[in-house]
Amino acid sequence: MNPSTRHDEIIQVAAWAKFPPDGKQVPILAALDAPENASDDTNDRMCVSKLLGQYFVSQLASRATASVAAVNSASPSSIHDSQFNRDIDKTPIGPVIKMLLWRLGDSSVVGAHMMVDAAVHHGHMAPIAYSNEGKSISEQLWKTVEDVVSESSK
């Protein structure tokens, strides 16, 4: 059990993210696309994307008026009917792990219910999200997304 989130450490994959690549690069999406930060480790990229999702949602929630919108997100990973963990199929033990996921994992519907329950009843994110560094990264990500949206609307 993680004392800061009150969740099982296993479901806190965002906390395992090796991010940011150097802690300083802005814009964040360009930093992740940089050749020197390229990764074939899709598990790491999944963890990073989950962490970035938490940062983005925290920024969105801080800007949304509670009377207008409720902001939450779902991002579970031990899901048997999604493309999470798709690289496992390429490994010799992949069929065994897939069978275990079907028996022990959850459907995407159940995973979404778990995430909504966590947001509604617990409201916790990865521990780094609450740090000054996390707040800074969250603001950088928001600025990056604003820039991308602004560029694409021209």
mmCIF file with all atom_site columns, C-alpha atoms in Angstrom, residues 2-93:
data_model
loop_
_atom_site.group_PDB
_atom_site.id
_atom_site.type_symbol
_atom_site.label_atom_id
_atom_site.label_alt_id
_atom_site.label_comp_id
_atom_site.label_asym_id
_atom_site.label_entity_id
_atom_site.label_seq_id
_atom_site.pdbx_PDB_ins_code
_atom_site.Cartn_x
_atom_site.Cartn_y
_atom_site.Cartn_z
_atom_site.occupancy
_atom_site.B_iso_or_equiv
_atom_site.pdbx_formal_charge
_atom_site.auth_seq_id
_atom_site.auth_comp_id
_atom_site.auth_asym_id
_atom_site.auth_atom_id
_atom_site.pdbx_PDB_model_num
ATOM 1  C CA . ASN A 1 2  ? 1.373   3.402   -0.939  1.00 0.00 ? 2  ASN A CA 1
ATOM 2  C CA . PRO A 1 3  ? 0.900   5.660   2.122   1.00 0.00 ? 3  PRO A CA 1
ATOM 3  C CA . SER A 1 4  ? 0.539   8.863   0.084   1.00 0.00 ? 4  SER A CA 1
ATOM 4  C CA . THR A 1 5  ? -2.158  7.524   -2.271  1.00 0.00 ? 5  THR A CA 1
ATOM 5  C CA . ARG A 1 6  ? -3.739  4.776   -0.132  1.00 0.00 ? 6  ARG A CA 1
ATOM 6  C CA . HIS A 1 7  ? -3.738  2.548   -3.232  1.00 0.00 ? 7  HIS A CA 1
ATOM 7  C CA . ASP A 1 8  ? -1.882  -0.656  -3.945  1.00 0.00 ? 8  ASP A CA 1
ATOM 8  C CA . GLU A 1 9  ? 1.501   0.291   -5.413  1.00 0.00 ? 9  GLU A CA 1
ATOM 9  C CA . ILE A 1 10 ? 0.880   -2.000  -8.380  1.00 0.00 ? 10 ILE A CA 1
ATOM 10 C CA . ILE A 1 11 ? -1.860  0.245   -9.764  1.00 0.00 ? 11 ILE A CA 1
ATOM 11 C CA . GLN A 1 12 ? 0.308   3.348   -9.441  1.00 0.00 ? 12 GLN A CA 1
ATOM 12 C CA . VAL A 1 13 ? 2.176   2.779   -12.713 1.00 0.00 ? 13 VAL A CA 1
ATOM 13 C CA . ALA A 1 14 ? 2.384   6.525   -13.298 1.00 0.00 ? 14 ALA A CA 1
ATOM 14 C CA . ALA A 1 15 ? 4.669   6.682   -10.267 1.00 0.00 ? 15 ALA A CA 1
ATOM 15 C CA . TRP A 1 16 ? 7.115   4.364   -12.085 1.00 0.00 ? 16 TRP A CA 1
ATOM 16 C CA . ALA A 1 17 ? 7.506   6.680   -15.053 1.00 0.00 ? 17 ALA A CA 1
ATOM 17 C CA . LYS A 1 18 ? 11.068  7.661   -15.939 1.00 0.00 ? 18 LYS A CA 1
ATOM 18 C CA . PHE A 1 19 ? 10.066  11.230  -16.621 1.00 0.00 ? 19 PHE A CA 1
ATOM 19 C CA . PRO A 1 20 ? 10.916  13.902  -17.483 1.00 0.00 ? 20 PRO A CA 1
ATOM 20 C CA . PRO A 1 21 ? 13.835  12.755  -19.616 1.00 0.00 ? 21 PRO A CA 1
ATOM 21 C CA . ASP A 1 22 ? 16.110  15.467  -18.237 1.00 0.00 ? 22 ASP A CA 1
ATOM 22 C CA . GLY A 1 23 ? 13.732  17.377  -15.962 1.00 0.00 ? 23 GLY A CA 1
ATOM 23 C CA . LYS A 1 24 ? 14.067  20.640  -17.893 1.00 0.00 ? 24 LYS A CA 1
ATOM 24 C CA . GLN A 1 25 ? 13.039  20.199  -21.513 1.00 0.00 ? 25 GLN A CA 1
ATOM 25 C CA . VAL A 1 26 ? 10.129  22.250  -22.796 1.00 0.00 ? 26 VAL A CA 1
ATOM 26 C CA . PRO A 1 27 ? 7.930   21.654  -24.712 1.00 0.00 ? 27 PRO A CA 1
ATOM 27 C CA . ILE A 1 28 ? 7.380   18.259  -23.136 1.00 0.00 ? 28 ILE A CA 1
ATOM 28 C CA . LEU A 1 29 ? 5.963   16.460  -26.174 1.00 0.00 ? 29 LEU A CA 1
ATOM 29 C CA . ALA A 1 30 ? 8.930   17.512  -28.304 1.00 0.00 ? 30 ALA A CA 1
ATOM 30 C CA . ALA A 1 31 ? 11.269  16.327  -25.530 1.00 0.00 ? 31 ALA A CA 1
ATOM 31 C CA . LEU A 1 32 ? 9.619   12.902  -25.584 1.00 0.00 ? 32 LEU A CA 1
ATOM 32 C CA . ASP A 1 33 ? 9.924   12.774  -29.384 1.00 0.00 ? 33 ASP A CA 1
ATOM 33 C CA . ALA A 1 34 ? 13.615  13.754  -29.346 1.00 0.00 ? 34 ALA A CA 1
ATOM 34 C CA . PRO A 1 35 ? 15.818  10.958  -30.749 1.00 0.00 ? 35 PRO A CA 1
ATOM 35 C CA . GLU A 1 36 ? 17.990  10.898  -27.625 1.00 0.00 ? 36 GLU A CA 1
ATOM 36 C CA . ASN A 1 37 ? 14.879  10.165  -25.538 1.00 0.00 ? 37 ASN A CA 1
ATOM 37 C CA . ALA A 1 38 ? 13.431  7.562   -27.904 1.00 0.00 ? 38 ALA A CA 1
ATOM 38 C CA . SER A 1 39 ? 12.397  4.363   -26.198 1.00 0.00 ? 39 SER A CA 1
ATOM 39 C CA . ASP A 1 40 ? 11.383  0.945   -27.417 1.00 0.00 ? 40 ASP A CA 1
ATOM 40 C CA . ASP A 1 41 ? 10.215  0.236   -23.879 1.00 0.00 ? 41 ASP A CA 1
ATOM 41 C CA . THR A 1 42 ? 6.459   0.463   -24.391 1.00 0.00 ? 42 THR A CA 1
ATOM 42 C CA . ASN A 1 43 ? 5.859   -0.266  -20.712 1.00 0.00 ? 43 ASN A CA 1
ATOM 43 C CA . ASP A 1 44 ? 7.857   2.846   -19.815 1.00 0.00 ? 44 ASP A CA 1
ATOM 44 C CA . ARG A 1 45 ? 5.971   4.869   -22.411 1.00 0.00 ? 45 ARG A CA 1
ATOM 45 C CA . MET A 1 46 ? 2.681   3.602   -20.966 1.00 0.00 ? 46 MET A CA 1
ATOM 46 C CA . CYS A 1 47 ? 3.776   4.761   -17.501 1.00 0.00 ? 47 CYS A CA 1
ATOM 47 C CA . VAL A 1 48 ? 4.868   8.145   -18.893 1.00 0.00 ? 48 VAL A CA 1
ATOM 48 C CA . SER A 1 49 ? 1.594   8.585   -20.789 1.00 0.00 ? 49 SER A CA 1
ATOM 49 C CA . LYS A 1 50 ? -0.398  7.775   -17.653 1.00 0.00 ? 50 LYS A CA 1
ATOM 50 C CA . LEU A 1 51 ? 1.624   10.327  -15.666 1.00 0.00 ? 51 LEU A CA 1
ATOM 51 C CA . LEU A 1 52 ? 1.175   12.966  -18.374 1.00 0.00 ? 52 LEU A CA 1
ATOM 52 C CA . GLY A 1 53 ? -2.538  12.191  -18.361 1.00 0.00 ? 53 GLY A CA 1
ATOM 53 C CA . GLN A 1 54 ? -2.656  12.888  -14.629 1.00 0.00 ? 54 GLN A CA 1
ATOM 54 C CA . TYR A 1 55 ? -0.767  16.152  -15.110 1.00 0.00 ? 55 TYR A CA 1
ATOM 55 C CA . PHE A 1 56 ? -3.079  17.231  -17.917 1.00 0.00 ? 56 PHE A CA 1
ATOM 56 C CA . VAL A 1 57 ? -6.254  16.337  -16.026 1.00 0.00 ? 57 VAL A CA 1
ATOM 57 C CA . SER A 1 58 ? -5.025  18.218  -12.945 1.00 0.00 ? 58 SER A CA 1
ATOM 58 C CA . GLN A 1 59 ? -4.488  21.336  -15.074 1.00 0.00 ? 59 GLN A CA 1
ATOM 59 C CA . LEU A 1 60 ? -7.840  20.929  -16.791 1.00 0.00 ? 60 LEU A CA 1
ATOM 60 C CA . ALA A 1 61 ? -9.595  20.469  -13.437 1.00 0.00 ? 61 ALA A CA 1
ATOM 61 C CA . SER A 1 62 ? -7.927  23.578  -12.022 1.00 0.00 ? 62 SER A CA 1
ATOM 62 C CA . ARG A 1 63 ? -9.303  25.593  -14.958 1.00 0.00 ? 63 ARG A CA 1
ATOM 63 C CA . ALA A 1 64 ? -12.806 24.101  -15.105 1.00 0.00 ? 64 ALA A CA 1
ATOM 64 C CA . THR A 1 65 ? -15.637 25.544  -13.070 1.00 0.00 ? 65 THR A CA 1
ATOM 65 C CA . ALA A 1 66 ? -17.085 22.828  -10.838 1.00 0.00 ? 66 ALA A CA 1
ATOM 66 C CA . SER A 1 67 ? -20.640 23.931  -11.611 1.00 0.00 ? 67 SER A CA 1
ATOM 67 C CA . VAL A 1 68 ? -19.971 23.449  -15.329 1.00 0.00 ? 68 VAL A CA 1
ATOM 68 C CA . ALA A 1 69 ? -17.973 20.225  -15.499 1.00 0.00 ? 69 ALA A CA 1
ATOM 69 C CA . ALA A 1 70 ? -16.678 17.324  -13.452 1.00 0.00 ? 70 ALA A CA 1
ATOM 70 C CA . VAL A 1 71 ? -13.206 16.346  -14.620 1.00 0.00 ? 71 VAL A CA 1
ATOM 71 C CA . ASN A 1 72 ? -11.825 12.833  -14.197 1.00 0.00 ? 72 ASN A CA 1
ATOM 72 C CA . SER A 1 73 ? -10.028 10.219  -16.250 1.00 0.00 ? 73 SER A CA 1
ATOM 73 C CA . ALA A 1 74 ? -9.690  6.448   -16.468 1.00 0.00 ? 74 ALA A CA 1
ATOM 74 C CA . SER A 1 75 ? -6.409  4.743   -17.262 1.00 0.00 ? 75 SER A CA 1
ATOM 75 C CA . PRO A 1 76 ? -6.188  1.208   -15.845 1.00 0.00 ? 76 PRO A CA 1
ATOM 76 C CA . SER A 1 77 ? -3.635  -1.255  -17.218 1.00 0.00 ? 77 SER A CA 1
ATOM 77 C CA . SER A 1 78 ? -4.462  -4.895  -16.303 1.00 0.00 ? 78 SER A CA 1
ATOM 78 C CA . ILE A 1 79 ? -7.218  -4.898  -18.880 1.00 0.00 ? 79 ILE A CA 1
ATOM 79 C CA . HIS A 1 80 ? -7.718  -7.927  -21.094 1.00 0.00 ? 80 HIS A CA 1
ATOM 80 C CA . ASP A 1 81 ? -9.888  -6.351  -23.801 1.00 0.00 ? 81 ASP A CA 1
ATOM 81 C CA . SER A 1 82 ? -7.674  -3.413  -24.764 1.00 0.00 ? 82 SER A CA 1
ATOM 82 C CA . GLN A 1 83 ? -4.370  -2.836  -26.524 1.00 0.00 ? 83 GLN A CA 1
ATOM 83 C CA . PHE A 1 84 ? -2.501  -2.133  -23.269 1.00 0.00 ? 84 PHE A CA 1
ATOM 84 C CA . ASN A 1 85 ? 0.377   -4.571  -22.967 1.00 0.00 ? 85 ASN A CA 1
ATOM 85 C CA . ARG A 1 86 ? 0.152   -5.393  -26.704 1.00 0.00 ? 86 ARG A CA 1
ATOM 86 C CA . ASP A 1 87 ? 3.907   -5.895  -26.940 1.00 0.00 ? 87 ASP A CA 1
ATOM 87 C CA . ILE A 1 88 ? 3.624   -8.923  -24.696 1.00 0.00 ? 88 ILE A CA 1
ATOM 88 C CA . ASP A 1 89 ? 2.227   -10.802 -27.723 1.00 0.00 ? 89 ASP A CA 1
ATOM 89 C CA . LYS A 1 90 ? 5.691   -10.597 -29.316 1.00 0.00 ? 90 LYS A CA 1
ATOM 90 C CA . THR A 1 91 ? 7.376   -12.498 -26.490 1.00 0.00 ? 91 THR A CA 1
ATOM 91 C CA . PRO A 1 92 ? 7.646   -16.274 -26.051 1.00 0.00 ? 92 PRO A CA 1
ATOM 92 C CA . ILE A 1 93 ? 5.688   -16.103 -22.803 1.00 0.00 ? 93 ILE A CA 1
#
